[in-house]
């Protein structure tokens, strides 16, 4: 088949090339002027004909170019840069308004407190209410949902314009309140929604944007744009989006992500220069570390300690965040009360956090008056606070870290401890928010604490060869920020994001060491924050195989598969379909040859089964049965056949090939023996007819066009029968006169008839696994292909099924579901010298004997 198609395609290409050459020669011979296309002839009349023709040609050219990727990516980057800049401007305005209100009431502390607390409470409450009313799908980060969508799962209303508006406005209000919330995760969701909306708009010009695979590729690029325009970090944005949203990434999408993210980051920084916020395009948090001697080699153990401690801190943050959500959900009284008063929880959380950060109160011990941006600017300062005092350049900002009754170490420790649980609590508020920036700031504070401690222990620096270089605490802050954020998100690309944020790569070695150690510790203790949210929301996503799953190569599919599954046989009755639909909620059902052989023939969607059953019990069929019954009564009372024609009966005779009619035993078309079984309604046929009939039935199921079969095989394999379709002229007079008992009796008769699968859409090749497939390979296949279930077969026979549920429980080590065969982790070690067990060998021999009695079918 492949060779024939290749030959046909090659011949067609040669003929087409010859035709084009001949056409070109005719054009050259006729003066070199080609004929106008037929669609342009209507514009070639009149005085403005050339202008109209040119306009139509330009329109066709533009429409053809709109379908190219770079147009889409430029639009995506431009829109996201504008959205990011506008949101940053609005957020900065809101924060400045809070400072203005606080500073204008300095004569009265009570009024200052009311202004400091009321302002963020109003903004958070408005954000929660607006999001809940317009689009509840906009709540939270958005990265867990995008991770699920990119796997192929359809989540309703997550990529709509309504959700886009709710996410943008809600996130602006939430960040403008000054709460410890982030914008990176929500921006990934915003960019994905923007990509979906642009694709929907451009689909008006070309149908290529309606392709599902292309939309997935564009969503993958949009995730990179979201991070790139948020931090002006295109390289780190692409790598971070790949790490947090993709299990397997197609390299062909690499250039799309880099192109769109770079263009978006460029426009984002150009807008800052245009607004005179910056003199030129620079890093967002530019540092001024010395380049000739950034750190001493003897400081590497301190950086390693930061990485290890950040790993434990990241795991603790994820654990604390999950426990807060679970506590709120498990307490039924609190949960029921908060469900009725949806705005009470965010208002209370905001009130508590604002009260604790009030600058004249407890906030004076934790730099409560600083915003997240000001906090990062001060923490990345390359001056040593403990010894050298305040830097004159940042005198106004750095003043918040010094208190007359305490030193810098106490302020940093209080800041870390308070912000840690505040951020874990604030990220549970039902508003659009992320957790990357709060964790980033906490990590920078922890690194600054270690750096200040090192500077206090070694005031003159670490002596090496009679040369002393002072310790730079700002470098430790950069290392801590990358390590803790990497530990929470289970990513290494935070190191690249830090380099692009600071504009310096001098601390690349300490940052990489700390990030890798933090990931090692965190991944062995807790899942990432996004995977934790996926588990909390119970999204259909497959967790990753951690480093501690040593038994992933020893556990096999037969250890975790569900053996008690529902299936449909080829010779089943409609009553069996009804029973299967009532006993399972699976979206697709296995189609087997018979209950005895269990040979897997394919799978059929649940909707198809429902359609078959509905058609069999439809009122139209019941009315047709009533007509036939009335017609048979008239035939019984008639004296001859001519009287029947006088009553207004019209005959319509059609000759159809019955796919279930048994063939004669004279000429046989042998088929594969594994696919030969007879429906129960035709069991009285001869053995030869039985073998032939099953093959014909399978052909009618899996072949799209029966006329494509050879004529001689079609003529001998099927026996044409004539069906007489009778319609009465007095349809309105008959009506449905069946009583409820007669309807019930008729339905019972219909349910006892064999199922006709000839009009059903059947997948002839569902994905299958063998019993000895390892857990690691199964996880890889499910992740790579985006499967939600797979059938387990043994020599073609259906023996079980594995779905995402069983695979997830196997990875998490909780194989407690009904029907799952639980085995010890190391129970799957088999003797490597035996290639097949004795039952398997017997089955293979029996199958081979069946093949010996029947010839192979012709192609």
Short mmCIF file of C-alpha atoms in Angstrom, two decimals, residues 58 126 187 199 239 244 259 337-338 352 398 420 485 513 598 625 801:
data_model
loop_
_atom_site.label_atom_id
_atom_site.label_comp_id
_atom_site.label_asym_id
_atom_site.label_seq_id
_atom_site.Cartn_x
_atom_site.Cartn_y
_atom_site.Cartn_z
CA UNK A 58 -3.18 42.94 -1.64
CA UNK A 126 -13.29 44.18 45.40
CA UNK A 187 0.71 36.33 33.79
CA UNK A 199 -6.13 32.61 17.57
CA UNK A 239 13.07 27.88 30.30
CA UNK A 244 6.58 24.31 35.05
CA UNK A 259 10.86 35.06 19.49
CA UNK A 337 -19.83 29.69 56.74
CA UNK A 338 -17.19 30.92 54.28
CA UNK A 352 -4.57 40.68 59.89
CA UNK A 398 17.35 51.42 53.71
CA UNK A 420 6.89 33.25 55.37
CA UNK A 485 12.09 30.20 44.44
CA UNK A 513 25.21 25.27 43.28
CA UNK A 598 -11.87 -11.59 24.92
CA UNK A 625 -43.62 -0.94 14.21
CA UNK A 801 -7.13 -1.44 31.89
#
